[in-house]
Short mmCIF file of C-alpha atoms and ligand atoms in Angstrom, two decimals:
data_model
loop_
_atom_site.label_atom_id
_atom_site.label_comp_id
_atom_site.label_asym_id
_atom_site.label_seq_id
_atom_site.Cartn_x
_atom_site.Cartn_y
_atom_site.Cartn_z
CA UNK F 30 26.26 8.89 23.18
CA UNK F 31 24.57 11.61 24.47
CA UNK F 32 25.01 14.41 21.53
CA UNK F 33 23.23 11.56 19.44
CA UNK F 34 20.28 12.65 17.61
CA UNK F 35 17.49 11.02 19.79
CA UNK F 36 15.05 9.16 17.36
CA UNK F 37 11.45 8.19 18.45
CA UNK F 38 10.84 4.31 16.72
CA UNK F 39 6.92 4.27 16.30
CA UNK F 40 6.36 0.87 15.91
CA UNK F 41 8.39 -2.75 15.66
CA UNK F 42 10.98 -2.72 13.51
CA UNK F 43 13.29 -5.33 12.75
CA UNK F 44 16.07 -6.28 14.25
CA UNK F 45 18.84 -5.23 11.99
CA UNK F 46 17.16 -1.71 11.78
CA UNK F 47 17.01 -1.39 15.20
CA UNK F 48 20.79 -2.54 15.37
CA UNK F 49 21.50 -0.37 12.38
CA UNK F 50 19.92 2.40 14.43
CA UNK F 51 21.86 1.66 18.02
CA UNK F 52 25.21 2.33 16.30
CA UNK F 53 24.49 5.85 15.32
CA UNK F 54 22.03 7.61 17.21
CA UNK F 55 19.73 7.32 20.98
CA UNK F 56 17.05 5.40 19.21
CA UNK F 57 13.71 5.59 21.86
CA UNK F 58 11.53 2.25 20.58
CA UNK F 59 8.31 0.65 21.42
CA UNK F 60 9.08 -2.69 21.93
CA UNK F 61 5.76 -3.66 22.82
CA UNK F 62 4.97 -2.12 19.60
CA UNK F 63 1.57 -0.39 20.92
CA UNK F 64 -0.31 2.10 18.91
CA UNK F 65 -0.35 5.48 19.94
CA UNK F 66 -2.78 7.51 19.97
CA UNK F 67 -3.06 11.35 18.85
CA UNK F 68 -2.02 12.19 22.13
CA UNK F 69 0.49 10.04 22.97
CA UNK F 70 1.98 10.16 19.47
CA UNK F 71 2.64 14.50 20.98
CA UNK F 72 4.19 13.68 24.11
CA UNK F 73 6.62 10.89 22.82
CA UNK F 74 7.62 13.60 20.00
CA UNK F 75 8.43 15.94 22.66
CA UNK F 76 12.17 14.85 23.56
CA UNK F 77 12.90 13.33 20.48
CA UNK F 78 15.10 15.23 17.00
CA UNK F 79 13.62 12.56 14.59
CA UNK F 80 10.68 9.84 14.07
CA UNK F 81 10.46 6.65 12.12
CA UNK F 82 6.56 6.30 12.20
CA UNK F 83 4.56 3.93 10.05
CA UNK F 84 1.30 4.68 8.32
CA UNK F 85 -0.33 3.55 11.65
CA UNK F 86 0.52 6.98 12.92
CA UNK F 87 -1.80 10.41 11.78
CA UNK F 88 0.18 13.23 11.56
CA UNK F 89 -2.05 15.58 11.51
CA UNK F 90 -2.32 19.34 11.15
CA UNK F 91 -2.64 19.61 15.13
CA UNK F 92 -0.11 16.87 15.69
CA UNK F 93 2.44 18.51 13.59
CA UNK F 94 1.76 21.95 15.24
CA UNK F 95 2.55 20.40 18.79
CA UNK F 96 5.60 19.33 17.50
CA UNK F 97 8.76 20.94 19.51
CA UNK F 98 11.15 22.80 17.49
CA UNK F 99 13.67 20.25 17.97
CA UNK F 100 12.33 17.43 16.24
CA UNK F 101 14.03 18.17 12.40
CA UNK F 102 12.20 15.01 10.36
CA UNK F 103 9.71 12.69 9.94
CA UNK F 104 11.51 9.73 7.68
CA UNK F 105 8.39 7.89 7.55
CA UNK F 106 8.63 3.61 7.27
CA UNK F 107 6.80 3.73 4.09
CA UNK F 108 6.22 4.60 0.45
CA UNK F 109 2.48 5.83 1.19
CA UNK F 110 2.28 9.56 2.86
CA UNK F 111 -1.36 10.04 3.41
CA UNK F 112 -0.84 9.70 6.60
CA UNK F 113 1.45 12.89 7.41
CA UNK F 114 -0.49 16.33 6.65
CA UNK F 115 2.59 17.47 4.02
CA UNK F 116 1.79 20.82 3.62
CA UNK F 117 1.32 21.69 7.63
CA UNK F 118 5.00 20.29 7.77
CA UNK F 119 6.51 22.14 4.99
CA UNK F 120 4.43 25.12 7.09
CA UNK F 121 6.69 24.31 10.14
CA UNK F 122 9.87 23.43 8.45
CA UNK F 123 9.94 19.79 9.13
CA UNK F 124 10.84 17.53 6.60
CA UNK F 125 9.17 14.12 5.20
CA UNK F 126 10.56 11.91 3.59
CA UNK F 127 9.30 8.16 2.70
CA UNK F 128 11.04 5.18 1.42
CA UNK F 129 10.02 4.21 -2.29
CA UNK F 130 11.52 1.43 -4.59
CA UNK F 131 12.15 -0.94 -2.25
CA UNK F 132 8.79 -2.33 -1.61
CA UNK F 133 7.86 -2.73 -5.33
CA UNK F 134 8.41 -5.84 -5.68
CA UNK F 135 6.49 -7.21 -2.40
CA UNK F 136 4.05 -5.17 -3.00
CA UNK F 137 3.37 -6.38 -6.62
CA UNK F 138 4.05 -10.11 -5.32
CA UNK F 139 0.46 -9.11 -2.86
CA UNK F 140 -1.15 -7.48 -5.99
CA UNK F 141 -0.23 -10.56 -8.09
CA UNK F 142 -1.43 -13.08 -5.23
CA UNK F 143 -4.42 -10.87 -5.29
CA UNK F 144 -5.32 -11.03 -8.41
CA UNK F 145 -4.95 -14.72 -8.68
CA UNK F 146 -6.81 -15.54 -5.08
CA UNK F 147 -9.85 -13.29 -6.24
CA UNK F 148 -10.07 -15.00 -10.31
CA UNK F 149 -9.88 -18.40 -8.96
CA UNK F 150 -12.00 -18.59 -5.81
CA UNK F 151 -9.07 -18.97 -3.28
CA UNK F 152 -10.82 -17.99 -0.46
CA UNK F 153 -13.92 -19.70 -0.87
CA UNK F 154 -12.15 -22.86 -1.96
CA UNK F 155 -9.77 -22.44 0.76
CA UNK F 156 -12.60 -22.11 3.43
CA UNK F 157 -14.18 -25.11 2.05
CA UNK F 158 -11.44 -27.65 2.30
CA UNK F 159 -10.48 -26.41 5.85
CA UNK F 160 -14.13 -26.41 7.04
CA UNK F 161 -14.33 -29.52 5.90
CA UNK F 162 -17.31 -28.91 3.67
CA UNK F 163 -15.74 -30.28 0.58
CA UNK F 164 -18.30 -33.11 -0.46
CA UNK F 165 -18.22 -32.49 -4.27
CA UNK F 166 -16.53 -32.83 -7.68
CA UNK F 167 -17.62 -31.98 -10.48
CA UNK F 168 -15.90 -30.24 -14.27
CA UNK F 169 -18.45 -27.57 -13.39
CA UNK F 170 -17.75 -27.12 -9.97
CA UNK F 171 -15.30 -24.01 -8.62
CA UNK F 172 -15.07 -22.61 -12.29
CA UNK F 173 -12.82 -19.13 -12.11
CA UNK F 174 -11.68 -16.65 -14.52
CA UNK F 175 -8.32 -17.39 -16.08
CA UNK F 176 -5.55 -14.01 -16.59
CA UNK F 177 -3.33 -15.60 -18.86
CA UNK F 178 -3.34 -13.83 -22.08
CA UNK F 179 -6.07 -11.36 -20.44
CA UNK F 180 -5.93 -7.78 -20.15
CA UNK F 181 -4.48 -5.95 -17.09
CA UNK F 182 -5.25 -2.44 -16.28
CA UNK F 183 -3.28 -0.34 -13.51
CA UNK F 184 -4.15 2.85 -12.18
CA UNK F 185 -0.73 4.33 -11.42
CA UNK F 186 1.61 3.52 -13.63
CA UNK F 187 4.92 4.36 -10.74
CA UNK F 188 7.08 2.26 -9.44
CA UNK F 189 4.92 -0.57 -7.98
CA UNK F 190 2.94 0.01 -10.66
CA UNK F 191 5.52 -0.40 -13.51
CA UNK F 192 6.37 -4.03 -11.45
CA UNK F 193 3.25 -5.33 -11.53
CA UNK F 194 2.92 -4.65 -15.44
CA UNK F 195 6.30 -6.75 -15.33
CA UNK F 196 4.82 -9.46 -13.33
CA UNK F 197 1.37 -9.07 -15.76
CA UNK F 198 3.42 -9.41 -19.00
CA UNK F 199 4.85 -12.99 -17.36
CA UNK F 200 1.09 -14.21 -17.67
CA UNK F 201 1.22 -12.80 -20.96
CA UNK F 202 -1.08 -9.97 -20.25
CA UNK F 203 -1.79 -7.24 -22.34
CA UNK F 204 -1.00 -3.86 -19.89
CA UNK F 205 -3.05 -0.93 -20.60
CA UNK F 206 -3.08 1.79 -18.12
CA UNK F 207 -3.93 5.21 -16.76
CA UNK F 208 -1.69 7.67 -15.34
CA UNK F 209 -1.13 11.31 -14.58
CA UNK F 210 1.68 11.56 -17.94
CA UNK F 211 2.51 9.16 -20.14
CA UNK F 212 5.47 7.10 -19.65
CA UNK F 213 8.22 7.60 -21.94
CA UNK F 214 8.32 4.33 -24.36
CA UNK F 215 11.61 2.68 -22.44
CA UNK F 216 9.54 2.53 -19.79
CA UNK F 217 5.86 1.82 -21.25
CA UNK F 218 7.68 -1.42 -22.25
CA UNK F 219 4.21 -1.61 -25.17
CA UNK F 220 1.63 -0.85 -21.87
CA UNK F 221 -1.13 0.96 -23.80
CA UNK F 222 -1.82 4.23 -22.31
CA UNK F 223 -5.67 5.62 -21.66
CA UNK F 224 -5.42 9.57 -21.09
CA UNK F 225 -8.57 9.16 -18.49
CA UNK F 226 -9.46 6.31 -16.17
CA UNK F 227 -13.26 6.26 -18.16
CA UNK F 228 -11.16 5.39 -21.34
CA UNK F 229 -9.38 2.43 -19.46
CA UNK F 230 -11.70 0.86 -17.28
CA UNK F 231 -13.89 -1.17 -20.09
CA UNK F 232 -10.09 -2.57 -21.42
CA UNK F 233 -9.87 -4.38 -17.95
CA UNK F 234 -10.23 -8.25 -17.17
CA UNK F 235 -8.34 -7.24 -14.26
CA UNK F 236 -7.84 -3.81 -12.57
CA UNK F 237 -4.82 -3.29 -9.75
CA UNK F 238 -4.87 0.28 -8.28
CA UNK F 239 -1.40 1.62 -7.37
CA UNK F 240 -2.24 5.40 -7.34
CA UNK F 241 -1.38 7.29 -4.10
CA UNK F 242 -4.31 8.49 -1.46
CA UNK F 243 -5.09 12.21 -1.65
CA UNK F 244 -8.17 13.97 -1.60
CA UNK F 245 -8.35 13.83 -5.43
CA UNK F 246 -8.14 9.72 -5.59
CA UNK F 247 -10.53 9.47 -2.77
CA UNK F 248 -13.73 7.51 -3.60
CA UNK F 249 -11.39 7.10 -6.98
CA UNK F 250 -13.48 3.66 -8.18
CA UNK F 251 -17.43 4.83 -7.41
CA UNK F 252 -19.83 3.19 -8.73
CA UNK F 253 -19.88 5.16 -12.21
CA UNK F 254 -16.59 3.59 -12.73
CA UNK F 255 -17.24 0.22 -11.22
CA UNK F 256 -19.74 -0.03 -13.96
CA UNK F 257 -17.17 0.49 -16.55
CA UNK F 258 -15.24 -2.65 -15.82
CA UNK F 259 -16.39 -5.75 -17.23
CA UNK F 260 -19.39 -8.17 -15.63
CA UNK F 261 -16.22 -10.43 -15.33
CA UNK F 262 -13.65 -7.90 -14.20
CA UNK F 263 -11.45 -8.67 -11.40
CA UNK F 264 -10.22 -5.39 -9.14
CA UNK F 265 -7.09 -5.84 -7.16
CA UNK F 266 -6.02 -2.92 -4.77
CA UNK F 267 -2.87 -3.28 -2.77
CA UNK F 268 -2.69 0.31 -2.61
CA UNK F 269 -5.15 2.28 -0.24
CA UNK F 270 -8.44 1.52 1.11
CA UNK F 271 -10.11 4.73 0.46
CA UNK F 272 -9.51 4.70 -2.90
CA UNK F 273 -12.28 2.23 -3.67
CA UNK F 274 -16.19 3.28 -2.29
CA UNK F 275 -16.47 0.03 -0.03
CA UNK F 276 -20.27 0.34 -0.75
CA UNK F 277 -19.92 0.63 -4.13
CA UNK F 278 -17.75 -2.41 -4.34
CA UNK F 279 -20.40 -4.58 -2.84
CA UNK F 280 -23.01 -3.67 -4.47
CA UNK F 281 -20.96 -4.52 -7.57
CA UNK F 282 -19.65 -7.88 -6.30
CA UNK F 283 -23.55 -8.97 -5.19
CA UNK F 284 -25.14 -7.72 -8.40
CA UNK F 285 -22.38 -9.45 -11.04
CA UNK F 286 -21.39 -6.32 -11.64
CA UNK F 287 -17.60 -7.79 -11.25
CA UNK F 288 -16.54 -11.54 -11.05
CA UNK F 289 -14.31 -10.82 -7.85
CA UNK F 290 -12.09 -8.65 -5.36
CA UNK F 291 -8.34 -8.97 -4.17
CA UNK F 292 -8.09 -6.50 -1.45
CA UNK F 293 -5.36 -6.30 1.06
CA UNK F 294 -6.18 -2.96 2.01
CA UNK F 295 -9.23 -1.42 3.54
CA UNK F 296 -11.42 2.08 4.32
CA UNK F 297 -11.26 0.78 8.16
CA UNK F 298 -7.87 -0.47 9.40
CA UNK F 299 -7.16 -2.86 11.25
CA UNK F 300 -10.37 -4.56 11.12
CA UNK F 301 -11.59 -4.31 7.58
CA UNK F 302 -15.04 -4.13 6.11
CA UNK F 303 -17.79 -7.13 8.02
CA UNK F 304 -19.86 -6.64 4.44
CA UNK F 305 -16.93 -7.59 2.49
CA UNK F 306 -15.91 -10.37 4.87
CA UNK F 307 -19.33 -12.05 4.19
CA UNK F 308 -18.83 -12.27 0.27
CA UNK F 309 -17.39 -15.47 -0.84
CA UNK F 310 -15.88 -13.54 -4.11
CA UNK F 311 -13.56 -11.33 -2.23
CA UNK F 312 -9.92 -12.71 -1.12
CA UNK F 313 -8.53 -10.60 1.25
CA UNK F 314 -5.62 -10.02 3.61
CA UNK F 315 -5.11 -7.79 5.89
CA UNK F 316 -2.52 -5.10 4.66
CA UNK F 317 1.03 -7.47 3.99
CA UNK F 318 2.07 -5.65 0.89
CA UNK F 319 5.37 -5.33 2.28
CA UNK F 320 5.67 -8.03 4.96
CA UNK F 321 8.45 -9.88 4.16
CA UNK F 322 12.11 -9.53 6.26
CA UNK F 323 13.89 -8.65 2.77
CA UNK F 324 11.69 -5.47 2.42
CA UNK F 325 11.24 -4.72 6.23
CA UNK F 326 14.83 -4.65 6.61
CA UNK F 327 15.26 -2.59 2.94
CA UNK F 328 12.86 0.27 4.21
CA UNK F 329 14.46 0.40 7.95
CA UNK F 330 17.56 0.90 6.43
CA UNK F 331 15.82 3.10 3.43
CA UNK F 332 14.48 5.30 6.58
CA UNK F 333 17.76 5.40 8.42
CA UNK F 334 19.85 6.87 4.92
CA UNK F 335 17.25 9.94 5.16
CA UNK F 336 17.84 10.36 8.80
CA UNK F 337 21.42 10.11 8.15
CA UNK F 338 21.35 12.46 5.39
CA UNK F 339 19.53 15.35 7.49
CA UNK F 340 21.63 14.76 10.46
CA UNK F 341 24.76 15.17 8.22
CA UNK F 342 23.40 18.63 6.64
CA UNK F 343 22.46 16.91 3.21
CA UNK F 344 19.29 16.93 1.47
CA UNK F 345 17.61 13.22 1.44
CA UNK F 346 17.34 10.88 -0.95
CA UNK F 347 13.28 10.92 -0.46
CA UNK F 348 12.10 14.09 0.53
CA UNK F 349 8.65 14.49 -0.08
CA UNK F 350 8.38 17.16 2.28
C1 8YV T 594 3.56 -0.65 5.21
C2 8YV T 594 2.56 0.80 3.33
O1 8YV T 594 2.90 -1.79 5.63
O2 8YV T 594 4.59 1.67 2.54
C3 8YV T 594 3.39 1.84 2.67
O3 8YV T 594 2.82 2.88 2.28
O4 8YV T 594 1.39 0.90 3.40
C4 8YV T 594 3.19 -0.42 3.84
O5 8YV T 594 4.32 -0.77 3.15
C5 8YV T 594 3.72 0.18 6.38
O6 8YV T 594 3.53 1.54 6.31
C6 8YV T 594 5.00 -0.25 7.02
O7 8YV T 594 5.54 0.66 7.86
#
């Protein structure tokens, strides 16, 4: 038991992973599943070899430079790294790693449920049954965009990307899209590629981002480019908040500068954006892209095959650091 690597849980995982985790090593969880803060986040690190944190957790700079010697790897609980400072860990020989593929196709089931809640006035119609302020009828009333047939741009043409195109071409969308290389053609499945975003945007009835946050995408749909779309453009991002400019985005939605908004993720989390809660074309939810048991348990276990992988002298599977 006790020459176990000892493995700091950050957060609630479920209950096979934690099993899966009991057999092999001195996992140290938070059952209550708190937050930590920057400080906390140090001292917890301090007697562990390993962490499974979520993107809840900032690794920054300074928290990676308090790290002790010990701790070998940080096999993060997620696809999204923006939330570990990569190069200070390459810097002090720690290694990343995060747990792609198996959230594609929750995550694309959000972006789809996005898209569809924001063209036909889910959240407004929603709030209006359940209010009980539904008082009216009428072949005029409620009337939405329709996707079918429609075109469907993504930014980020990876894996969730490449999923939702899938899910797009079952509405019998036309996929165009924008990405740092073209895909090869077995893989384009007919998507038609844009070599810059400015080229895509005005080919969008809908837009789902799926690019990664880094300083580059930050800010990545301003309001230059939100004026690109459409009037009647619908933007879905199930990716990361600061990828859109929140004020932007308003603006746009209160001017008809875009039909609607499917967000489930947001600049300030948890919480969200107050502005954005008061607009009746926005359907939101509050970061579920990969909140089902199927895909909890898949990343767990994804997490646990890169912790087993260091701890057996073997380079991971998903090392992105
Ligand atoms: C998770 C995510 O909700 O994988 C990501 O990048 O944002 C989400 O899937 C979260 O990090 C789960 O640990």
């Amino acid at each position: 038991m006790s020459d176990r690597p000892v493995v700091l849980v950050t957060r609630r995982l479920t209950d096979a992973v934690h099993a899966r985790l009991e057999k092999n090593y001195n996992p140290v969880f938070n059952l209550e599943d708190r937050v930590f803060d920057q400080s906390e986040l140090v001292s917890k690190c301090q007697s562990v070899d390993a962490v499974i944190p979520c993107h809840s957790e900032l690794f920054s700079a300074e928290v990676i430079a308090a790290l002790p010697e010990r701790l070998k790897v940080i096999a993060n609980h997620s696809v999204g790294v923006d939330h570990v400072d990569l190069t200070a860990a390459k810097e002090k020989g720690v290694i990343v790693t995060n747990t792609p593929d198996v959230l594609s196709d929750a995550t694309a089931e959000i972006a789809i449920l996005c898209m569809l809640g924001a063209a036909r006035r889910a959240s407004e119609g929603d709030r209006m049954v359940r209010e009980g302020r539904w008082d009216f009828w009428s072949p005029a009333f409620m009337v939405g965009v329709q996707t079918t047939g429609k075109r469907l741009g993504i930014i980020g043409m990876g894996r969730v990307g490449q999923v939702m195109a899938m899910r797009g071409r079952g509405f019998g969308m036309e996929i165009h899209y924008s990405n740092r290389r073209r895909l090869p053609q077995d893989l384009e499945q007919g998507a038609i590629f844009h070599e810059t975003v400015e080229d895509l945007l005005p080919n969008c009835d809908v837009l789902s981002l799926h690019c990664p946050s880094t300083p580059e995408t930050k800010g990545l749909m301003n309001a230059e480019r939100l004026a690109l779309l459409p009037n009647d453009a619908v933007l879905v991002n199930t990716a990361r908040g600061p990828l859109i400019d929140e004020a932007a985005l308003i603006d746009a939605l209160k001017n008809g500068g875009l039909f609607a908004a499917g967000l489930d993720v947001f600049c300030d989390e948890p919480g969200g954006n107050p502005e954005l809660s008061r607009l009746d074309n926005v359907f939101m939810l509050p970061h579920v892209g990969s909140a089902t048991k199927d895909t909890r348990d898949a990343m767990g276990f994804r997490a646990i095959d890169n912790l087993d992988a260091v701890f057996a002298g073997r380079e991971p599977g998903d090392r992105v650091a």
